[in-house]
mmCIF file with all atom_site columns, C-alpha atoms in Angstrom:
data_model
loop_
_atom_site.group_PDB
_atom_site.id
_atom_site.type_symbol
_atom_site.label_atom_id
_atom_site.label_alt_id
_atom_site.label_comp_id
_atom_site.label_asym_id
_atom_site.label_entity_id
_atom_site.label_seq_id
_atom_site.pdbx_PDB_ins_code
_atom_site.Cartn_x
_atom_site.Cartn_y
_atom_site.Cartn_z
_atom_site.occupancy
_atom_site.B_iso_or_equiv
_atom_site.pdbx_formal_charge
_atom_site.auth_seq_id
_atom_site.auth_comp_id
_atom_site.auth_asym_id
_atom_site.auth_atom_id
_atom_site.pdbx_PDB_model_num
ATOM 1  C CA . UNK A 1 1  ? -7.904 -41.703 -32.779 1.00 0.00 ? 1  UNK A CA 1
ATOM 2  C CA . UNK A 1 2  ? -4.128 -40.983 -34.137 1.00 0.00 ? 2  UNK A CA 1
ATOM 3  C CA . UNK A 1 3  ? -5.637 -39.295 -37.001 1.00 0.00 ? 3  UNK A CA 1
ATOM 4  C CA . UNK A 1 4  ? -7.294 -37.027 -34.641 1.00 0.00 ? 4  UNK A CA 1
ATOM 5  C CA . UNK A 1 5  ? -4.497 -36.448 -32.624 1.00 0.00 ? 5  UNK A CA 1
ATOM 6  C CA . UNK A 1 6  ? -2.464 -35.734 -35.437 1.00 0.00 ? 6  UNK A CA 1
ATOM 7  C CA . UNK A 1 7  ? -5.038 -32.911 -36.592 1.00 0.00 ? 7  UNK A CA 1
ATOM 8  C CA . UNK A 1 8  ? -5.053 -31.271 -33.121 1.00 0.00 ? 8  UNK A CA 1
ATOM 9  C CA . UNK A 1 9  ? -0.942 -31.480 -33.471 1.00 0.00 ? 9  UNK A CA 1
ATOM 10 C CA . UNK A 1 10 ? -1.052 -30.466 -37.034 1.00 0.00 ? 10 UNK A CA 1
ATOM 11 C CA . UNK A 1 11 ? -3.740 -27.166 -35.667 1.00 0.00 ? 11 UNK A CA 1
ATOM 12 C CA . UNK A 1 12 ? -1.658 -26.516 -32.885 1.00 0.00 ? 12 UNK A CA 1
ATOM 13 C CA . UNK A 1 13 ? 1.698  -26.201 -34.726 1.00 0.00 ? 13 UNK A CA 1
ATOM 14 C CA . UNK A 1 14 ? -0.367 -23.791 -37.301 1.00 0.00 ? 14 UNK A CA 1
ATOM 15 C CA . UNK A 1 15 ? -1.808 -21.595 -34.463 1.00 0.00 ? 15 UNK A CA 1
ATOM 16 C CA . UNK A 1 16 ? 1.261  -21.355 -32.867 1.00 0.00 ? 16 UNK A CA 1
ATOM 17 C CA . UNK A 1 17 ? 3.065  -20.123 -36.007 1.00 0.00 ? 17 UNK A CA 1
ATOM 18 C CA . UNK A 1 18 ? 0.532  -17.357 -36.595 1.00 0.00 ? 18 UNK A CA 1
ATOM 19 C CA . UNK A 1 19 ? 0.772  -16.469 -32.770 1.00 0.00 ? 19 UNK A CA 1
ATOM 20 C CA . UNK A 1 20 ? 4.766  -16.307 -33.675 1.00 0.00 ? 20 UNK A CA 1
ATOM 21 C CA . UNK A 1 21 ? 4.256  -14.657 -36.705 1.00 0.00 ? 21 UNK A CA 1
ATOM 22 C CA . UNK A 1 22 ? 1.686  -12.265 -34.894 1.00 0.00 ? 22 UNK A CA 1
ATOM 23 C CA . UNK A 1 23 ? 4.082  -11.244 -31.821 1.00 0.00 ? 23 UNK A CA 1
ATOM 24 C CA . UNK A 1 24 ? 8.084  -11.464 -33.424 1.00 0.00 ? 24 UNK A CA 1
ATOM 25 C CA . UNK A 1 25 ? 8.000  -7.581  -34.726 1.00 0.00 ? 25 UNK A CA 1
ATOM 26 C CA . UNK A 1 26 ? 6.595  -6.296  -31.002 1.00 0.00 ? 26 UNK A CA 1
ATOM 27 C CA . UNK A 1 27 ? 9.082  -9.027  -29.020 1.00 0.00 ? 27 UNK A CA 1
ATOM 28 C CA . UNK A 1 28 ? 11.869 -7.626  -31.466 1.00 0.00 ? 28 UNK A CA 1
ATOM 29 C CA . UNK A 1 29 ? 10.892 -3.956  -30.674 1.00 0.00 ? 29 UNK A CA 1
ATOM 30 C CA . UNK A 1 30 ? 10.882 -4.785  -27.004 1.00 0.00 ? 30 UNK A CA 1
ATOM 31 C CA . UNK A 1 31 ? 14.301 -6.464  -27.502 1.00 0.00 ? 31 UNK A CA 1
ATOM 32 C CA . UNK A 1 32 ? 15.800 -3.536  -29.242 1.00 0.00 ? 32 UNK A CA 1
ATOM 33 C CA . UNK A 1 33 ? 14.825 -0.954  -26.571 1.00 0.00 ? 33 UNK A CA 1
ATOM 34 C CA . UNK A 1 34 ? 15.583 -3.359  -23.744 1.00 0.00 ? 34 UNK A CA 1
ATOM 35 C CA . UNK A 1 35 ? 19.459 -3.619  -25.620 1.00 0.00 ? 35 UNK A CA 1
ATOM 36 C CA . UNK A 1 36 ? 19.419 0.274   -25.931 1.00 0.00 ? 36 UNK A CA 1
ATOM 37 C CA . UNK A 1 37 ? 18.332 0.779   -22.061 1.00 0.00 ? 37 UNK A CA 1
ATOM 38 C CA . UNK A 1 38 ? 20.847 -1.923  -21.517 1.00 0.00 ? 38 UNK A CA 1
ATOM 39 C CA . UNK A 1 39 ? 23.604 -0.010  -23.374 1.00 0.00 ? 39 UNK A CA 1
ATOM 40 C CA . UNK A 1 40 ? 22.863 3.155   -22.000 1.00 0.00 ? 40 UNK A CA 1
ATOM 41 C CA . UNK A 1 41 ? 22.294 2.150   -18.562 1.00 0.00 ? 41 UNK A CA 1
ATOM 42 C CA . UNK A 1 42 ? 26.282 0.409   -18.842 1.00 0.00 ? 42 UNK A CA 1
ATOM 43 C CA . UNK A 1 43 ? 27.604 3.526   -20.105 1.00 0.00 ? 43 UNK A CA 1
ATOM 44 C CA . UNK A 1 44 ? 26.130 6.146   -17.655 1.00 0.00 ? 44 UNK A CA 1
ATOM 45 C CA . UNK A 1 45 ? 27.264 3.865   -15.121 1.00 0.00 ? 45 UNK A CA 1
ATOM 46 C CA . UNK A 1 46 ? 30.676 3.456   -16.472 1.00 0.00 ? 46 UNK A CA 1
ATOM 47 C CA . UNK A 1 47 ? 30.847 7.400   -16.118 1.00 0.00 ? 47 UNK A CA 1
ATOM 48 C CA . UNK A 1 48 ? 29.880 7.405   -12.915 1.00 0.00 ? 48 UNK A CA 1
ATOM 49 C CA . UNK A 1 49 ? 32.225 4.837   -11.265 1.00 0.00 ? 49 UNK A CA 1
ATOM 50 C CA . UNK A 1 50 ? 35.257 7.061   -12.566 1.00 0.00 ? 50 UNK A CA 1
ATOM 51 C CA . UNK A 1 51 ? 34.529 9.285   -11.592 1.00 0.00 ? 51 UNK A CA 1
ATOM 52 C CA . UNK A 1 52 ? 33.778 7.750   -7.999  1.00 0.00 ? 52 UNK A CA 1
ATOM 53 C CA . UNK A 1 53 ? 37.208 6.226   -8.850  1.00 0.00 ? 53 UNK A CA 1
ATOM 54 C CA . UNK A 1 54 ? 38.864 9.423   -9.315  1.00 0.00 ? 54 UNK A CA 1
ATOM 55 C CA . UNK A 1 55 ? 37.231 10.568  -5.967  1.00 0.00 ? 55 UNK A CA 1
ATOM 56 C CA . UNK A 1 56 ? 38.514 7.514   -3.849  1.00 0.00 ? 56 UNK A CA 1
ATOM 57 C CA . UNK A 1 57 ? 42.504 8.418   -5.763  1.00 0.00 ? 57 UNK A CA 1
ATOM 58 C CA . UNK A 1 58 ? 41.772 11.811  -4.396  1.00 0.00 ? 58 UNK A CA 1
ATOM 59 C CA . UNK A 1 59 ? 40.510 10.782  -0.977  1.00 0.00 ? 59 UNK A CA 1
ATOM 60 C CA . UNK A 1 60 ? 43.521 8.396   -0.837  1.00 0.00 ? 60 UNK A CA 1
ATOM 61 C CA . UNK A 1 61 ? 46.229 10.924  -1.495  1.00 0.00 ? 61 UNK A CA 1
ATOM 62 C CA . UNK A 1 62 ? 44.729 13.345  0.947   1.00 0.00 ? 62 UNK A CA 1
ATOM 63 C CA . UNK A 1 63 ? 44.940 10.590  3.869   1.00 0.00 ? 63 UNK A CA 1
ATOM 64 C CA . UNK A 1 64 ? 48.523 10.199  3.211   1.00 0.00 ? 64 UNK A CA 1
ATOM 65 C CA . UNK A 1 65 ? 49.090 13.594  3.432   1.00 0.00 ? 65 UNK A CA 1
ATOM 66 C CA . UNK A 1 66 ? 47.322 14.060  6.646   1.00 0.00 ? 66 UNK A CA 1
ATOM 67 C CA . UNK A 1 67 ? 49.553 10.717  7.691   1.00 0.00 ? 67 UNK A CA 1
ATOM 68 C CA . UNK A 1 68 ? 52.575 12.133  6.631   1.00 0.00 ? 68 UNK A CA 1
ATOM 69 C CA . UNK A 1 69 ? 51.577 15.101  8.700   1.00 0.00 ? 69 UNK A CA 1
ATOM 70 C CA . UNK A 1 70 ? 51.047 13.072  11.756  1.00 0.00 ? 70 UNK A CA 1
ATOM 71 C CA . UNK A 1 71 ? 54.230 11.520  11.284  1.00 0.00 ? 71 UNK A CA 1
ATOM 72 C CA . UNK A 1 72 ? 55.781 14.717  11.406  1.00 0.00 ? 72 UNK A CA 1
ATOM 73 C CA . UNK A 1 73 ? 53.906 16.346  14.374  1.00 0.00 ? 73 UNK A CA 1
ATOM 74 C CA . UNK A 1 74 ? 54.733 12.909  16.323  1.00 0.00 ? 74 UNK A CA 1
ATOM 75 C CA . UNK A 1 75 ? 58.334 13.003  15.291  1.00 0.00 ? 75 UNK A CA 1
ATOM 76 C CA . UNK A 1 76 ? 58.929 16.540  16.470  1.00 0.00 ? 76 UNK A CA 1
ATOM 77 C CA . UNK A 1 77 ? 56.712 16.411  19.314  1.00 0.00 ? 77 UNK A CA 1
ATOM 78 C CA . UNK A 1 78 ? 59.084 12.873  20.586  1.00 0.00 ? 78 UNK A CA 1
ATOM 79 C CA . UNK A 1 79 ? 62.523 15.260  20.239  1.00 0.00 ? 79 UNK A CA 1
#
């Protein structure tokens, strides 16, 4: 009975080497263009949040503008 089971083990371990052997070059393919969609995927992104970056600095300096303009219309409007 261990004999057997140690055949099956034995048959199993060789199978699933083969299936390893069989599948690495497609899993390392599928790696490689997952790392490349990955890497491109970062980088278009990066672009794009500067540049929503530079649009919230703009956006921000055009508010304090129109604040400071407030403040002056109040100001002269209270004398």
């Amino acid at each position: 009975m261990a004999e057997a089971i140690q055949s099956l083990e034995q048959e199993f371990c060789k199978r699933n080497e083969i299936m390893k052997a069989r599948f690495q070059p497609e899993f390392t393919t599928l790696y490689d263009r997952i790392t490349e969609e990955v890497a491109r995927t970062t980088a278009l992104m990066t672009q794009e949040l500067s540049q929503v970056r530079e649009q919230l600095t703009q956006l921000c300096s055009r508010l304090e503008r129109i604040r400071l303009q407030l403040d002056t219309v109040t100001r002269a409007h209270a004398t």
